[in-house]
Short mmCIF file of C-alpha atoms in Angstrom, two decimals:
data_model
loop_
_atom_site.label_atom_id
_atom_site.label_comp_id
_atom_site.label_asym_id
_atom_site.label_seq_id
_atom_site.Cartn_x
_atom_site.Cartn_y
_atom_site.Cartn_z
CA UNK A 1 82.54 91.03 104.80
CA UNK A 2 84.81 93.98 104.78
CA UNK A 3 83.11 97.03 105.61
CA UNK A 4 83.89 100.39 102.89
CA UNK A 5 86.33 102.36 103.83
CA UNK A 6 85.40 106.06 104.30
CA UNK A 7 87.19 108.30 101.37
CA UNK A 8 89.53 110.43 102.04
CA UNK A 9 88.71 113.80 103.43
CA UNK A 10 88.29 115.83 100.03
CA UNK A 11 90.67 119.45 99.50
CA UNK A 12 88.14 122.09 99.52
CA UNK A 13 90.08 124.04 97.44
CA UNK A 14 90.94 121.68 94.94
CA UNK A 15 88.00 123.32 92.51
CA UNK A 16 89.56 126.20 92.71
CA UNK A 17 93.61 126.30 92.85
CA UNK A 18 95.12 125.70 89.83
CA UNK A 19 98.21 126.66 87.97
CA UNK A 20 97.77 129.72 85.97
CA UNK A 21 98.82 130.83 82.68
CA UNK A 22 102.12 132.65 82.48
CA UNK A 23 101.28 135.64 81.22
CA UNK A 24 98.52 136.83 83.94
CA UNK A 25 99.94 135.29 86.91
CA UNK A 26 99.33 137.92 88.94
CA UNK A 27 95.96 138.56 88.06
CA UNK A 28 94.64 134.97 87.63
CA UNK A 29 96.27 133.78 91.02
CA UNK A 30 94.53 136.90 92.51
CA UNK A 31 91.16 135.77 91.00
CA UNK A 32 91.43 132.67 92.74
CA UNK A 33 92.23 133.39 96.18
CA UNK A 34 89.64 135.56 95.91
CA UNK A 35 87.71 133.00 94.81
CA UNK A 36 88.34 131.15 97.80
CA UNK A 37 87.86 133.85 100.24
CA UNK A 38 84.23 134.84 98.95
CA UNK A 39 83.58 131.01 99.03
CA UNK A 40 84.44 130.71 102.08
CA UNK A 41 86.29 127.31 101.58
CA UNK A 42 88.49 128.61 104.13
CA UNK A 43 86.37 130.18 106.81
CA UNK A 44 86.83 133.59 108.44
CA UNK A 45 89.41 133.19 111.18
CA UNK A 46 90.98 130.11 109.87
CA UNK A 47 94.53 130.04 107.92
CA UNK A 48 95.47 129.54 104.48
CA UNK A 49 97.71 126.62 103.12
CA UNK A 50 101.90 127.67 103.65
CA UNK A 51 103.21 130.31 101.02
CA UNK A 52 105.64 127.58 99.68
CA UNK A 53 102.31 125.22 99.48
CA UNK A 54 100.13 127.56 98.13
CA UNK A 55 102.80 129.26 95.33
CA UNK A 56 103.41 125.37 93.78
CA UNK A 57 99.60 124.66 93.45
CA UNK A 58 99.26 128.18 91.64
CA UNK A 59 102.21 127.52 89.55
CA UNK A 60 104.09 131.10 90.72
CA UNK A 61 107.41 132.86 92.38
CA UNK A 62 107.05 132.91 96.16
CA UNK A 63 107.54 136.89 95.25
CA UNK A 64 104.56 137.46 93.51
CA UNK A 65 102.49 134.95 95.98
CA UNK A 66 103.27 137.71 98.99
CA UNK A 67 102.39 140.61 95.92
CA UNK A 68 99.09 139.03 96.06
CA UNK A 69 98.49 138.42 99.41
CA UNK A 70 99.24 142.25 100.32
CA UNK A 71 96.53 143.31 97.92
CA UNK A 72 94.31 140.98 99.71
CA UNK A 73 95.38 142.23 102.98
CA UNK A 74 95.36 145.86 102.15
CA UNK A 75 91.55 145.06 100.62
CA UNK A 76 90.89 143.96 104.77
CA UNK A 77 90.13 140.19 103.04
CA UNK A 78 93.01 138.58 105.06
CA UNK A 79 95.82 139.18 107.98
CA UNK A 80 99.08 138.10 108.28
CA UNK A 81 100.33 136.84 111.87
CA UNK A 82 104.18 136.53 112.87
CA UNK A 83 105.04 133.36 115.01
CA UNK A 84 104.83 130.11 116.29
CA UNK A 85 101.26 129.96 115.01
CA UNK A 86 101.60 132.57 112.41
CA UNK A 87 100.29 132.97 108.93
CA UNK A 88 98.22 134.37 106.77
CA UNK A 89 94.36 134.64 107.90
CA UNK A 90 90.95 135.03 106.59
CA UNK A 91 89.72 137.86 107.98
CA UNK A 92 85.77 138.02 109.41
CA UNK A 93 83.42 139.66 106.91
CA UNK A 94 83.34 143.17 107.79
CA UNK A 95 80.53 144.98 109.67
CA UNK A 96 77.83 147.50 109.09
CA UNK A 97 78.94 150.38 107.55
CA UNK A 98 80.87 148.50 104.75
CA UNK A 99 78.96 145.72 104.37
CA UNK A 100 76.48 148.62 103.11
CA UNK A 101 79.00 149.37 100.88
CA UNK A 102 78.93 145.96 99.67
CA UNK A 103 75.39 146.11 99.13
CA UNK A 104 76.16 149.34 96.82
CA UNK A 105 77.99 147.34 95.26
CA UNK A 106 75.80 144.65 94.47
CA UNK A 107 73.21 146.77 93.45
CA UNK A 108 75.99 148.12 90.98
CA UNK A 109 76.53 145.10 88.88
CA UNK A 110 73.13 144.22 89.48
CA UNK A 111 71.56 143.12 85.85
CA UNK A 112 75.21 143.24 84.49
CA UNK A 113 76.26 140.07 83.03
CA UNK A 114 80.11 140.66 83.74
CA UNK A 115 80.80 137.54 81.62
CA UNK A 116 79.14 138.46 78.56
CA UNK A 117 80.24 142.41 78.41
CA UNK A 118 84.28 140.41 78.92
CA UNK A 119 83.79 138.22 75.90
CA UNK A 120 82.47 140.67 73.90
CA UNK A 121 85.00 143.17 74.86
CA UNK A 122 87.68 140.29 73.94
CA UNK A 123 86.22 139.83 70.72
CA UNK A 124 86.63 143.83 69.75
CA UNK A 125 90.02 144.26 71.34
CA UNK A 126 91.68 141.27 69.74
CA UNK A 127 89.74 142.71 66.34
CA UNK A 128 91.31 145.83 66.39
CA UNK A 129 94.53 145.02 67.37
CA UNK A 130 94.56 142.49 64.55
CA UNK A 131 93.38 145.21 61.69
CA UNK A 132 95.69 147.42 62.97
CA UNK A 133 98.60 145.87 63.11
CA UNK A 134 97.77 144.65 59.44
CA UNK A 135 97.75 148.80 58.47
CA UNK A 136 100.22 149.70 60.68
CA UNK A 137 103.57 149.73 58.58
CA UNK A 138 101.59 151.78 56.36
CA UNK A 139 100.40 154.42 58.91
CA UNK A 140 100.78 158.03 58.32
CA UNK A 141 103.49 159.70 60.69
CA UNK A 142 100.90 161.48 62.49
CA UNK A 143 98.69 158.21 62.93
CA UNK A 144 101.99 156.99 64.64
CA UNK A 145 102.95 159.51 66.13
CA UNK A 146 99.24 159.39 67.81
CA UNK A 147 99.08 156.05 68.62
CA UNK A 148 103.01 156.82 70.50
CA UNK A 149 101.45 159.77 72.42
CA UNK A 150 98.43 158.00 73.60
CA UNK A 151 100.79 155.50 74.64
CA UNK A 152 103.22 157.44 76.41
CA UNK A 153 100.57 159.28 78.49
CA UNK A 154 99.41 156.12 79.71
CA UNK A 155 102.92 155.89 81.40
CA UNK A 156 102.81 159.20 82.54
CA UNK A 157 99.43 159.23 84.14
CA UNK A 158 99.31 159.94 87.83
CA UNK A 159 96.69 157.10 89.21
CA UNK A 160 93.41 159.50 89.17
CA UNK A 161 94.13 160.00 85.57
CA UNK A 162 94.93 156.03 84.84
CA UNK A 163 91.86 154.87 83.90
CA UNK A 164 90.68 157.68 81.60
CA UNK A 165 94.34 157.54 79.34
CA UNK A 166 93.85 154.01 79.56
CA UNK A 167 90.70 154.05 77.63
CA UNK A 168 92.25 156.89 75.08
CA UNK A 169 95.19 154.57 74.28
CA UNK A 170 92.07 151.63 73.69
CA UNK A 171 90.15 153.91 71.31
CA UNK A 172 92.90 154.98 69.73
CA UNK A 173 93.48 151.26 68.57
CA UNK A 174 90.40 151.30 67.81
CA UNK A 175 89.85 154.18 65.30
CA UNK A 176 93.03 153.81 63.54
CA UNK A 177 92.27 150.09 62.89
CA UNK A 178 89.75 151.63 60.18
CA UNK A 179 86.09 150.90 60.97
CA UNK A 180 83.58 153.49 62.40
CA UNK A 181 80.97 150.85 63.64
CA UNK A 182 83.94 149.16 65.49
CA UNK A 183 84.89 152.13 66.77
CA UNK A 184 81.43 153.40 67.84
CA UNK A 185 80.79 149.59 69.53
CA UNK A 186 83.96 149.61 71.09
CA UNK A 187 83.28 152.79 73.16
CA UNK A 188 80.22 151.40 74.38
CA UNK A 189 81.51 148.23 75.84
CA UNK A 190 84.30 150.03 76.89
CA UNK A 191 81.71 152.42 79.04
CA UNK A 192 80.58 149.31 80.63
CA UNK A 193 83.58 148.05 81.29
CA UNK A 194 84.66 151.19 83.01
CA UNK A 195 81.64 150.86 85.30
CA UNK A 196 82.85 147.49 86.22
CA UNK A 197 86.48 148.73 86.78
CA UNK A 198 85.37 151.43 88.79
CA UNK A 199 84.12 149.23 91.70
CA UNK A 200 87.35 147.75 92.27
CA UNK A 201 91.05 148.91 93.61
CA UNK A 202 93.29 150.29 91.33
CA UNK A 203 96.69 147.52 91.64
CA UNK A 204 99.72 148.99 90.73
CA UNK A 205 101.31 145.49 89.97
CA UNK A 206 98.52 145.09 87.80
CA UNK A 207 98.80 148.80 86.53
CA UNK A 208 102.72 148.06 85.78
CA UNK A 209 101.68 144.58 84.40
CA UNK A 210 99.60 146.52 81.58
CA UNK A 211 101.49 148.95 80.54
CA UNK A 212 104.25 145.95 79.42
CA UNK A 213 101.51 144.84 77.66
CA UNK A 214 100.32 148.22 76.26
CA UNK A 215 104.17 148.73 75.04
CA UNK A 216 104.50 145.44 73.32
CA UNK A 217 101.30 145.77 71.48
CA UNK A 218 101.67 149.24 70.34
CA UNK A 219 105.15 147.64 68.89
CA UNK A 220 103.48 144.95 67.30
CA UNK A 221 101.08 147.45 65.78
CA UNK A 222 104.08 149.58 64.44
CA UNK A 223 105.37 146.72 63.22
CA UNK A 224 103.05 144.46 61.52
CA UNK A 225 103.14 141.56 63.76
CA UNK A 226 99.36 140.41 63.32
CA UNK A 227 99.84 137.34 65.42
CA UNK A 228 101.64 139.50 68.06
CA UNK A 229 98.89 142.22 68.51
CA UNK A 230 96.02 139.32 68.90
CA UNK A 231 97.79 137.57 71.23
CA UNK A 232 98.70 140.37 72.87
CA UNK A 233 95.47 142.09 73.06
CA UNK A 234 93.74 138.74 73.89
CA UNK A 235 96.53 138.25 77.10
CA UNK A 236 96.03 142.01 78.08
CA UNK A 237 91.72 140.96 78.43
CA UNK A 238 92.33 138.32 80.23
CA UNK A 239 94.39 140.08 83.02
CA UNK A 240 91.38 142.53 83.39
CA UNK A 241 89.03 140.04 83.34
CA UNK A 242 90.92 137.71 85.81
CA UNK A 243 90.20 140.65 88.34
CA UNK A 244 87.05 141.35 87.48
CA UNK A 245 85.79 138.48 88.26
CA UNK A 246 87.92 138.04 91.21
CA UNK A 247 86.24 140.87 92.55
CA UNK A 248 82.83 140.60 91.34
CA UNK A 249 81.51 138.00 90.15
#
């Protein structure tokens, strides 16, 4: 009788790598080496599959590959090592003083549930950016000219200021699409979003990334593309939430 044969050694990260949508590339292939990292399904010391490897499983430009991998290495989550042997690492978890960080941390999102405060803020963002872009040929030149400013002030925002303009340019969606009690529930998922956002870096490929976005859906707005704005809006979620849970969860 033939004895089994063994299986073939399984790819640890096969659960995890996966080509990611075209829009958040960035984000989402930052979300999953993350993912991988905090998993440790490649342990501390060891190296990560080759950049050419790695970019074809995630479906991305060697280019933005190495964007991510800085952010991870500038975050002290990995190393890269010239020669022979080189690569790029997974750095040991860090010691005392910022592991307590970490546990600050923790204790922040603590009682959070990061996916249900994302949905939610999904379902309000794509909502307003659908009602507005339904009123928006028929806007007042100052509600325009409002919804321009807030814009523009995103892009001029030095990065202490990002976040707060950010959230101005989000309300301002927000109230113009017509509705007080959207308006009213918006800011307060917003405020927990913040809190989430607030533990983690501020990316400027990410900031760069959403200010495209931010552009293209105050256009749509102006111009009464309904489909547009949704998508848009919907797209411009999913980039935050990509890191959020990258980072958090």
């Amino acid at each position: 009788m033939n004895e089994p044969m063994d299986p073939p050694d399984a790819d640890p990260l096969a659960p995890v790598l996966r080509p990611v949508r075209a829009g958040n590339g960035f984000e989402e292939a930052l979300e999953q080496i993350l993912q991988v990292v905090r998993l440790g399904l490649v342990a501390a010391g060891e190296r990560l599959p080759a950049e050419r490897e790695l970019a074809e499983r995630l479906g991305i430009s060697r280019v933005t590959l190495r964007e991510v991998l800085k952010v991870l290495q500038d975050q002290g989550l990995l190393e890269s090592r010239r020669g022979r042997y080189g690569g790029t690492f997974v750095r040991p978890r860090p010691d005392a003083p910022v592991a307590g960080a970490e546990e600050e941390l923790r204790r922040r999102v603590a009682g959070t549930d990061i996916e249900d405060v994302l949905r939610f803020r999904e379902v309000l963002e794509t909502g307003a950016a659908e009602l507005c872009a339904t009123y928006g040929p028929a806007f007042s030149t100052s509600q325009a000219e409002r919804l321009r400013s807030a814009l523009a002030a995103t892009h001029e925002a030095p990065l202490a200021e990002y976040r707060r303009l950010d959230t101005l340019l989000h309300l301002t969606l927000a109230e113009l699409a017509g509705s007080a009690t959207l308006t009213a529930q918006y800011a307060a998922v917003r405020a927990g979003v913040n809190d989430l956002l607030d533990c983690i870096p501020l990316l400027v490929r990410n900031l760069e990334h959403s200010q495209r976005q931010h552009t293209a859906l105050v256009g749509a707005v102006l111009d009464g593309d309904v489909d547009a704005a949704r998508e848009i809006a919907r797209e411009h979620c999913g980039g935050t939430a990509a890191l959020l849970r990258g980072f958090l969860a």
